[in-house]
Amino acid sequence: MKTNILVIGGTGKTGRRVVEQLQNKGIEPRVGSRNLLPSFDWDNKDTWISALEGIEKMYVTYYPDLAVPGAKEAIESLTYLAKELGVKKMVLLSGKGETEAEACEKIVMNSGMDYTIVRASWFNQNWSESFFLDPILSGEVALPMSDVLIPFVDANDIVEVAATVLLNDTYNGEIIEVTGPELITFKDIVNIISKTSKRNLNFYDITLEQYIDGMKQMQMPNDVVWLIEYLFSHVLTNPKNQLVVNDIERVLGRKAKTFLEYAQETAETGIWSQVEVQ
Ligand SMILES: NC(=O)c1ccc[n+]([C@@H]2O[C@H](COP(=O)([O-])OP(=O)(O)OC[C@H]3O[C@@H](n4cnc5c(N)ncnc54)[C@H](OP(=O)(O)O)[C@@H]3O)[C@@H](O)[C@H]2O)c1
């Protein structure tokens, strides 16, 4: 089937859901992944031309994060190539309160292509599909900065916005800030997940240094430790990240999902009940 929309990171947290959103509208996008054909690999530019061939619009998520060294250069190369190959519009998933991500946004904004930037705060799904899931399963959640207020946002809201702005040119040239409807702390979150999953989770407030040491002791890769330290020390504490914005309501005409709603739905899937055996 002919397709003119590419979803880069199309098997990831938001990309997979954008693909579903488009399919529900009868559109079959090309899924950008290292494991599908044509494949797309950020680390292998030889894959980029075939992935972009015949594409008019694309949703781009960078892996692992726009803040990592090399991300800006990769976004720059991809953006130039896309323009050269005739791509008309790019929707970039960016991060709120990330200086490096803003540098990537500027590349897209100055590309001459139509664009919409979807600038997201931290995802609820980090607790069920990413790095906060393991501590939840272990029952022992030790995190720094337990009182920082964060407008956690639901990935389903992000992608509904992303799919809308991808298809609807009214939002061209805009930065849409997607946040949840409330400011919430890690302590609040662990309480909510305890209640909705009917588990007794223990929360420990630790320092960032203790958190980093713990990751090193678990022999997590250095680049992952670097990224998590960066996210805690620069992004989480950035005042720009600690604001609720009502762009989800503006684009979708309905309220953004609360963390409680997300937690109730997620608890029902059973993901938080698969308790680790020590
Ligand atoms: N998590 C948050 O709280 C948060 C908040 C704000 C912004 N963001 C931004 O969200 C973006 C990530 O989006 P996401 O969470 O939707 O994705 P994700 O789930 O983190 O990413 C997984 C996707 O990346 C792909 N991938 C991994 N390595 C790749 C490579 N070398 N080349 C090509 N694809 C590769 C995977 O595809 P295959 O394995 O199939 O190849 C998969 O589709 C980041 O740029 C981050 O800055 C995240």
mmCIF file of C-alpha atoms and ligand atoms in Angstrom:
data_model
loop_
_atom_site.group_PDB
_atom_site.id
_atom_site.type_symbol
_atom_site.label_atom_id
_atom_site.label_comp_id
_atom_site.label_asym_id
_atom_site.label_seq_id
_atom_site.Cartn_x
_atom_site.Cartn_y
_atom_site.Cartn_z
ATOM 1 C CA MET A 1 0.000 0.000 0.000
ATOM 2 C CA LYS A 2 1.280 3.485 -0.860
ATOM 3 C CA THR A 3 2.137 5.491 2.226
ATOM 4 C CA ASN A 4 3.378 9.047 2.542
ATOM 5 C CA ILE A 5 3.678 9.320 6.316
ATOM 6 C CA LEU A 6 6.735 8.032 8.196
ATOM 7 C CA VAL A 7 6.737 7.485 11.959
ATOM 8 C CA ILE A 8 10.333 7.369 13.239
ATOM 9 C CA GLY A 9 10.500 5.408 16.477
ATOM 10 C CA GLY A 10 7.282 3.779 15.284
ATOM 11 C CA THR A 11 7.619 0.877 17.721
ATOM 12 C CA GLY A 12 8.313 3.119 20.754
ATOM 13 C CA LYS A 13 6.129 4.581 23.489
ATOM 14 C CA THR A 14 4.647 7.393 21.415
ATOM 15 C CA GLY A 15 5.468 6.231 17.857
ATOM 16 C CA ARG A 16 3.591 2.946 18.278
ATOM 17 C CA ARG A 17 0.533 4.850 19.448
ATOM 18 C CA VAL A 18 0.798 7.401 16.612
ATOM 19 C CA VAL A 19 0.836 4.472 14.163
ATOM 20 C CA GLU A 20 -2.342 3.102 15.825
ATOM 21 C CA GLN A 21 -4.017 6.524 15.715
ATOM 22 C CA LEU A 22 -3.306 6.829 11.993
ATOM 23 C CA GLN A 23 -4.412 3.269 11.272
ATOM 24 C CA ASN A 24 -7.686 3.979 13.086
ATOM 25 C CA LYS A 25 -8.188 6.787 10.594
ATOM 26 C CA GLY A 26 -7.541 4.411 7.683
ATOM 27 C CA ILE A 27 -3.984 5.644 7.069
ATOM 28 C CA GLU A 28 -1.192 3.069 6.881
ATOM 29 C CA PRO A 29 2.036 4.887 7.799
ATOM 30 C CA ARG A 30 5.557 3.589 7.238
ATOM 31 C CA VAL A 31 6.896 2.427 10.599
ATOM 32 C CA GLY A 32 10.461 3.615 11.205
ATOM 33 C CA SER A 33 12.297 0.852 13.079
ATOM 34 C CA ARG A 34 15.626 -0.958 12.860
ATOM 35 C CA ASN A 35 13.738 -4.225 12.534
ATOM 36 C CA LEU A 36 11.333 -3.515 9.671
ATOM 37 C CA LEU A 37 11.815 -2.923 5.961
ATOM 38 C CA PRO A 38 12.797 -0.393 4.814
ATOM 39 C CA SER A 39 14.676 -0.115 8.098
ATOM 40 C CA PHE A 40 15.572 3.131 9.833
ATOM 41 C CA ASP A 41 18.608 3.334 12.093
ATOM 42 C CA TRP A 42 19.836 6.604 13.582
ATOM 43 C CA ASP A 43 23.308 5.057 13.710
ATOM 44 C CA ASN A 44 23.349 4.104 10.028
ATOM 45 C CA LYS A 45 22.681 6.965 7.614
ATOM 46 C CA ASP A 46 22.621 4.476 4.718
ATOM 47 C CA THR A 47 19.154 3.452 5.900
ATOM 48 C CA TRP A 48 17.722 6.971 5.856
ATOM 49 C CA ILE A 49 17.158 7.471 2.094
ATOM 50 C CA SER A 50 14.989 4.368 1.605
ATOM 51 C CA ALA A 51 13.045 5.152 4.769
ATOM 52 C CA LEU A 52 12.318 8.672 3.507
ATOM 53 C CA GLU A 53 11.543 7.777 -0.096
ATOM 54 C CA GLY A 54 8.080 8.972 -1.155
ATOM 55 C CA ILE A 55 7.376 10.468 2.282
ATOM 56 C CA GLU A 56 5.541 13.796 2.602
ATOM 57 C CA LYS A 57 5.036 14.038 6.365
ATOM 58 C CA MET A 58 6.866 12.524 9.280
ATOM 59 C CA TYR A 59 6.629 12.183 13.036
ATOM 60 C CA VAL A 60 10.101 12.060 14.550
ATOM 61 C CA THR A 61 11.161 10.739 17.940
ATOM 62 C CA TYR A 62 14.885 10.609 18.606
ATOM 63 C CA TYR A 63 16.329 7.753 20.682
ATOM 64 C CA PRO A 64 17.196 7.817 23.517
ATOM 65 C CA ASP A 65 16.777 11.567 24.055
ATOM 66 C CA LEU A 66 17.355 14.841 22.225
ATOM 67 C CA ALA A 67 19.709 15.827 25.059
ATOM 68 C CA VAL A 68 22.367 13.199 24.357
ATOM 69 C CA PRO A 69 25.614 14.073 22.577
ATOM 70 C CA GLY A 70 25.177 13.624 18.808
ATOM 71 C CA ALA A 71 21.391 14.133 18.806
ATOM 72 C CA LYS A 72 21.585 17.647 17.375
ATOM 73 C CA GLU A 73 23.856 16.576 14.519
ATOM 74 C CA ALA A 74 21.571 13.610 13.743
ATOM 75 C CA ILE A 75 18.451 15.805 13.705
ATOM 76 C CA GLU A 76 20.265 18.326 11.524
ATOM 77 C CA SER A 77 21.359 15.695 8.967
ATOM 78 C CA LEU A 78 17.936 14.049 8.889
ATOM 79 C CA THR A 79 16.123 17.362 8.525
ATOM 80 C CA TYR A 80 18.314 18.487 5.586
ATOM 81 C CA LEU A 81 17.999 15.111 3.888
ATOM 82 C CA ALA A 82 14.229 15.044 4.379
ATOM 83 C CA LYS A 83 13.869 18.509 2.837
ATOM 84 C CA GLU A 84 16.081 17.513 -0.083
ATOM 85 C CA LEU A 85 14.025 14.377 -0.690
ATOM 86 C CA GLY A 86 10.767 16.332 -0.786
ATOM 87 C CA VAL A 87 9.341 15.837 2.704
ATOM 88 C CA LYS A 88 6.891 18.683 3.274
ATOM 89 C CA LYS A 89 6.224 18.539 6.998
ATOM 90 C CA MET A 90 7.884 17.325 10.173
ATOM 91 C CA VAL A 91 6.378 16.882 13.622
ATOM 92 C CA LEU A 92 9.152 16.626 16.190
ATOM 93 C CA LEU A 93 8.652 15.190 19.666
ATOM 94 C CA SER A 94 10.685 17.377 22.006
ATOM 95 C CA GLY A 95 11.184 17.668 25.753
ATOM 96 C CA LYS A 96 10.052 20.519 27.976
ATOM 97 C CA GLY A 97 12.818 22.274 29.880
ATOM 98 C CA GLU A 98 15.629 20.737 27.807
ATOM 99 C CA THR A 99 18.060 23.276 26.343
ATOM 100 C CA GLU A 100 19.536 20.695 23.950
ATOM 101 C CA ALA A 101 16.080 19.728 22.725
ATOM 102 C CA GLU A 102 15.337 23.383 22.017
ATOM 103 C CA ALA A 103 18.443 23.506 19.807
ATOM 104 C CA CYS A 104 17.004 20.575 17.830
ATOM 105 C CA GLU A 105 13.626 22.326 17.606
ATOM 106 C CA LYS A 106 15.328 25.369 16.054
ATOM 107 C CA ILE A 107 16.881 23.229 13.317
ATOM 108 C CA VAL A 108 13.422 21.990 12.339
ATOM 109 C CA MET A 109 11.866 25.447 12.678
ATOM 110 C CA ASN A 110 14.498 26.956 10.363
ATOM 111 C CA SER A 111 14.398 24.111 7.828
ATOM 112 C CA GLY A 112 11.919 25.690 5.438
ATOM 113 C CA MET A 113 9.636 22.661 5.835
ATOM 114 C CA ASP A 114 6.263 22.952 7.501
ATOM 115 C CA TYR A 115 6.567 21.798 11.079
ATOM 116 C CA THR A 116 4.893 21.451 14.447
ATOM 117 C CA ILE A 117 6.913 20.904 17.613
ATOM 118 C CA VAL A 118 5.244 18.739 20.257
ATOM 119 C CA ARG A 119 7.105 19.620 23.451
ATOM 120 C CA ALA A 120 6.289 17.157 26.195
ATOM 121 C CA SER A 121 6.843 17.002 29.928
ATOM 122 C CA TRP A 122 7.711 13.643 31.569
ATOM 123 C CA PHE A 123 5.483 10.773 30.468
ATOM 124 C CA ASN A 124 3.168 8.840 32.812
ATOM 125 C CA GLN A 125 4.230 5.752 30.869
ATOM 126 C CA ASN A 126 7.761 5.999 32.311
ATOM 127 C CA TRP A 127 6.126 4.177 35.264
ATOM 128 C CA SER A 128 4.750 1.298 33.188
ATOM 129 C CA GLU A 129 6.886 1.081 30.036
ATOM 130 C CA SER A 130 10.246 2.542 30.995
ATOM 131 C CA PHE A 131 12.859 3.111 33.685
ATOM 132 C CA PHE A 132 10.512 3.607 36.671
ATOM 133 C CA LEU A 133 8.747 0.253 36.135
ATOM 134 C CA ASP A 134 11.418 -1.944 37.756
ATOM 135 C CA PRO A 135 11.382 -0.104 41.112
ATOM 136 C CA ILE A 136 7.581 -0.331 41.144
ATOM 137 C CA LEU A 137 7.747 -4.086 40.536
ATOM 138 C CA SER A 138 10.370 -4.505 43.269
ATOM 139 C CA GLY A 139 8.126 -2.648 45.737
ATOM 140 C CA GLU A 140 10.992 -0.364 46.806
ATOM 141 C CA VAL A 141 11.054 3.026 45.101
ATOM 142 C CA ALA A 142 14.050 5.191 45.986
ATOM 143 C CA LEU A 143 14.224 8.514 44.168
ATOM 144 C CA PRO A 144 15.777 11.924 44.628
ATOM 145 C CA MET A 145 13.840 15.193 44.471
ATOM 146 C CA SER A 146 10.714 13.631 45.855
ATOM 147 C CA ASP A 147 8.952 16.951 46.351
ATOM 148 C CA VAL A 148 9.580 18.518 42.940
ATOM 149 C CA LEU A 149 6.286 19.290 41.197
ATOM 150 C CA ILE A 150 6.056 17.758 37.720
ATOM 151 C CA PRO A 151 3.173 17.989 35.207
ATOM 152 C CA PHE A 152 3.388 14.301 34.164
ATOM 153 C CA VAL A 153 1.599 13.811 30.829
ATOM 154 C CA ASP A 154 -0.052 10.761 29.336
ATOM 155 C CA ALA A 155 1.501 9.280 26.175
ATOM 156 C CA ASN A 156 -2.000 8.720 24.763
ATOM 157 C CA ASP A 157 -2.707 12.451 25.012
ATOM 158 C CA ILE A 158 0.666 13.278 23.431
ATOM 159 C CA VAL A 159 -0.012 11.060 20.442
ATOM 160 C CA GLU A 160 -3.554 12.243 19.925
ATOM 161 C CA VAL A 161 -2.071 15.730 19.679
ATOM 162 C CA ALA A 162 0.781 14.481 17.464
ATOM 163 C CA ALA A 163 -1.567 12.688 15.055
ATOM 164 C CA THR A 164 -3.851 15.738 14.937
ATOM 165 C CA VAL A 165 -1.080 18.215 14.134
ATOM 166 C CA LEU A 166 0.451 15.804 11.623
ATOM 167 C CA LEU A 167 -2.787 15.696 9.636
ATOM 168 C CA ASN A 168 -4.110 19.194 10.310
ATOM 169 C CA ASP A 169 -2.085 22.080 8.886
ATOM 170 C CA THR A 170 -3.758 24.626 11.183
ATOM 171 C CA TYR A 171 -1.014 23.932 13.719
ATOM 172 C CA ASN A 172 1.896 24.412 11.298
ATOM 173 C CA GLY A 173 4.610 26.656 12.726
ATOM 174 C CA GLU A 174 3.488 26.119 16.329
ATOM 175 C CA ILE A 175 5.130 24.730 19.437
ATOM 176 C CA ILE A 176 2.482 22.737 21.262
ATOM 177 C CA GLU A 177 3.346 22.126 24.911
ATOM 178 C CA VAL A 178 1.831 18.913 26.161
ATOM 179 C CA THR A 179 1.606 18.548 29.934
ATOM 180 C CA GLY A 180 -0.725 16.812 32.297
ATOM 181 C CA PRO A 181 -3.496 18.807 34.015
ATOM 182 C CA GLU A 182 -1.811 18.918 37.446
ATOM 183 C CA LEU A 183 1.548 19.222 39.180
ATOM 184 C CA ILE A 184 2.438 16.079 41.040
ATOM 185 C CA THR A 185 5.428 14.751 43.011
ATOM 186 C CA PHE A 186 7.159 11.357 42.962
ATOM 187 C CA LYS A 187 5.782 10.771 46.459
ATOM 188 C CA ASP A 188 2.209 11.434 45.234
ATOM 189 C CA ILE A 189 2.765 9.090 42.315
ATOM 190 C CA VAL A 190 3.994 6.193 44.401
ATOM 191 C CA ASN A 191 0.982 6.659 46.702
ATOM 192 C CA ILE A 192 -1.396 6.617 43.743
ATOM 193 C CA ILE A 193 0.230 3.518 42.225
ATOM 194 C CA SER A 194 0.164 1.802 45.657
ATOM 195 C CA LYS A 195 -3.580 2.410 45.931
ATOM 196 C CA THR A 196 -4.591 1.625 42.359
ATOM 197 C CA SER A 197 -2.436 -1.515 42.142
ATOM 198 C CA LYS A 198 -3.338 -2.535 45.718
ATOM 199 C CA ARG A 199 0.337 -2.982 46.608
ATOM 200 C CA ASN A 200 2.357 -1.733 49.549
ATOM 201 C CA LEU A 201 5.080 0.237 47.837
ATOM 202 C CA ASN A 202 7.799 1.753 50.001
ATOM 203 C CA PHE A 203 9.118 5.160 49.015
ATOM 204 C CA TYR A 204 12.575 6.411 50.019
ATOM 205 C CA ASP A 205 13.724 9.973 49.492
ATOM 206 C CA ILE A 206 17.408 9.781 48.550
ATOM 207 C CA THR A 207 19.969 12.233 47.198
ATOM 208 C CA LEU A 208 20.844 12.420 43.513
ATOM 209 C CA GLU A 209 24.344 11.159 44.386
ATOM 210 C CA GLN A 210 22.878 8.062 46.090
ATOM 211 C CA TYR A 211 20.616 7.464 43.108
ATOM 212 C CA ILE A 212 23.533 7.687 40.655
ATOM 213 C CA ASP A 213 25.702 5.423 42.855
ATOM 214 C CA GLY A 214 22.865 2.871 42.948
ATOM 215 C CA MET A 215 22.640 2.828 39.137
ATOM 216 C CA LYS A 216 26.416 2.387 38.855
ATOM 217 C CA GLN A 217 26.324 -0.488 41.361
ATOM 218 C CA MET A 218 23.665 -2.118 39.194
ATOM 219 C CA GLN A 219 26.183 -1.752 36.346
ATOM 220 C CA MET A 220 23.846 0.269 34.185
ATOM 221 C CA PRO A 221 25.587 1.509 31.014
ATOM 222 C CA ASN A 222 27.462 4.809 31.467
ATOM 223 C CA ASP A 223 25.416 6.637 28.815
ATOM 224 C CA VAL A 224 22.158 5.640 30.529
ATOM 225 C CA VAL A 225 23.488 6.837 33.900
ATOM 226 C CA TRP A 226 24.623 10.099 32.265
ATOM 227 C CA LEU A 227 21.193 10.660 30.721
ATOM 228 C CA ILE A 228 19.271 9.952 33.913
ATOM 229 C CA GLU A 229 21.561 12.217 35.918
ATOM 230 C CA TYR A 230 21.077 14.939 33.308
ATOM 231 C CA LEU A 231 17.296 14.542 33.329
ATOM 232 C CA PHE A 232 17.150 14.841 37.117
ATOM 233 C CA SER A 233 19.686 17.621 37.541
ATOM 234 C CA HIS A 234 18.740 19.805 34.551
ATOM 235 C CA VAL A 235 15.260 18.965 33.273
ATOM 236 C CA LEU A 236 13.282 18.046 36.370
ATOM 237 C CA THR A 237 14.450 21.094 38.258
ATOM 238 C CA ASN A 238 14.054 23.531 35.351
ATOM 239 C CA PRO A 239 11.251 25.973 36.315
ATOM 240 C CA LYS A 240 10.014 25.799 32.683
ATOM 241 C CA ASN A 241 9.189 22.144 33.312
ATOM 242 C CA GLN A 242 7.120 22.868 36.412
ATOM 243 C CA LEU A 243 4.167 24.535 34.702
ATOM 244 C CA VAL A 244 0.825 23.171 33.567
ATOM 245 C CA VAL A 245 -0.025 24.232 30.006
ATOM 246 C CA ASN A 246 -3.490 23.697 28.512
ATOM 247 C CA ASP A 247 -2.427 22.982 24.917
ATOM 248 C CA ILE A 248 -3.862 19.449 25.029
ATOM 249 C CA GLU A 249 -7.282 20.914 25.753
ATOM 250 C CA ARG A 250 -6.768 23.573 23.075
ATOM 251 C CA VAL A 251 -5.957 20.997 20.371
ATOM 252 C CA LEU A 252 -8.187 18.107 21.441
ATOM 253 C CA GLY A 253 -11.103 20.043 22.933
ATOM 254 C CA ARG A 254 -11.026 17.923 26.082
ATOM 255 C CA LYS A 255 -9.092 17.833 29.324
ATOM 256 C CA ALA A 256 -5.719 16.095 29.585
ATOM 257 C CA LYS A 257 -5.714 12.794 31.454
ATOM 258 C CA THR A 258 -4.860 12.928 35.167
ATOM 259 C CA PHE A 259 -2.214 10.664 36.679
ATOM 260 C CA LEU A 260 -4.952 8.938 38.681
ATOM 261 C CA GLU A 261 -6.896 8.082 35.502
ATOM 262 C CA TYR A 262 -3.721 6.697 33.922
ATOM 263 C CA ALA A 263 -2.912 4.694 37.071
ATOM 264 C CA GLN A 264 -6.423 3.208 37.282
ATOM 265 C CA GLU A 265 -6.286 2.075 33.640
ATOM 266 C CA THR A 266 -2.735 0.768 33.964
ATOM 267 C CA ALA A 267 -3.440 -1.143 37.178
ATOM 268 C CA GLU A 268 -6.235 -2.968 35.336
ATOM 269 C CA THR A 269 -3.748 -4.291 32.762
ATOM 270 C CA GLY A 270 -1.950 -6.156 35.580
ATOM 271 C CA ILE A 271 1.479 -4.764 34.656
ATOM 272 C CA TRP A 272 2.102 -3.548 38.229
ATOM 273 C CA SER A 273 1.017 -6.867 39.748
ATOM 274 C CA GLN A 274 3.811 -8.906 38.172
ATOM 275 C CA VAL A 275 5.821 -8.733 41.388
ATOM 276 C CA GLU A 276 9.506 -9.610 40.983
ATOM 277 C CA VAL A 277 10.669 -12.798 42.662
ATOM 278 C CA GLN A 278 13.925 -12.025 44.527
HETATM 279 N N1 LIG B 1 10.045 9.701 28.465
HETATM 280 C C1 LIG B 1 9.778 10.953 28.743
HETATM 281 O O1 LIG B 1 9.328 11.269 29.860
HETATM 282 C C2 LIG B 1 10.002 12.026 27.712
HETATM 283 C C3 LIG B 1 9.590 13.325 27.991
HETATM 284 C C4 LIG B 1 9.762 14.328 27.015
HETATM 285 C C5 LIG B 1 10.343 14.003 25.792
HETATM 286 N N2 LIG B 1 10.747 12.729 25.556
HETATM 287 C C6 LIG B 1 11.374 12.416 24.255
HETATM 288 O O2 LIG B 1 10.781 11.299 23.689
HETATM 289 C C7 LIG B 1 11.693 10.735 22.745
HETATM 290 C C8 LIG B 1 11.515 9.249 22.751
HETATM 291 O O3 LIG B 1 10.214 8.968 22.307
HETATM 292 P P1 LIG B 1 9.431 7.680 22.755
HETATM 293 O O4 LIG B 1 9.409 7.618 24.253
HETATM 294 O O5 LIG B 1 8.170 7.641 22.006
HETATM 295 O O6 LIG B 1 10.369 6.527 22.207
HETATM 296 P P2 LIG B 1 11.027 5.346 23.025
HETATM 297 O O7 LIG B 1 9.961 4.431 23.485
HETATM 298 O O8 LIG B 1 12.014 5.869 23.997
HETATM 299 O O9 LIG B 1 11.916 4.774 21.869
HETATM 300 C C9 LIG B 1 11.929 3.531 21.387
HETATM 301 C C10 LIG B 1 11.981 3.650 19.853
HETATM 302 O O10 LIG B 1 13.272 4.056 19.445
HETATM 303 C C11 LIG B 1 13.675 3.193 18.403
HETATM 304 N N3 LIG B 1 15.128 3.128 18.365
HETATM 305 C C12 LIG B 1 15.987 2.772 19.369
HETATM 306 N N4 LIG B 1 17.256 2.855 18.914
HETATM 307 C C13 LIG B 1 17.182 3.272 17.625
HETATM 308 C C14 LIG B 1 18.154 3.544 16.613
HETATM 309 N N5 LIG B 1 19.474 3.405 16.817
HETATM 310 N N6 LIG B 1 17.718 3.945 15.398
HETATM 311 C C15 LIG B 1 16.409 4.082 15.152
HETATM 312 N N7 LIG B 1 15.433 3.841 16.046
HETATM 313 C C16 LIG B 1 15.834 3.435 17.275
HETATM 314 C C17 LIG B 1 13.011 1.878 18.688
HETATM 315 O O11 LIG B 1 12.813 1.212 17.492
HETATM 316 P P3 LIG B 1 13.346 -0.262 17.134
HETATM 317 O O12 LIG B 1 13.868 -0.883 18.402
HETATM 318 O O13 LIG B 1 12.122 -0.936 16.608
HETATM 319 O O14 LIG B 1 14.388 0.004 16.112
HETATM 320 C C18 LIG B 1 11.661 2.354 19.245
HETATM 321 O O15 LIG B 1 10.746 2.562 18.187
HETATM 322 C C19 LIG B 1 13.078 11.184 23.169
HETATM 323 O O16 LIG B 1 13.683 11.954 22.166
HETATM 324 C C20 LIG B 1 12.852 12.043 24.402
HETATM 325 O O17 LIG B 1 13.632 13.194 24.379
HETATM 326 C C21 LIG B 1 10.583 11.731 26.462
#
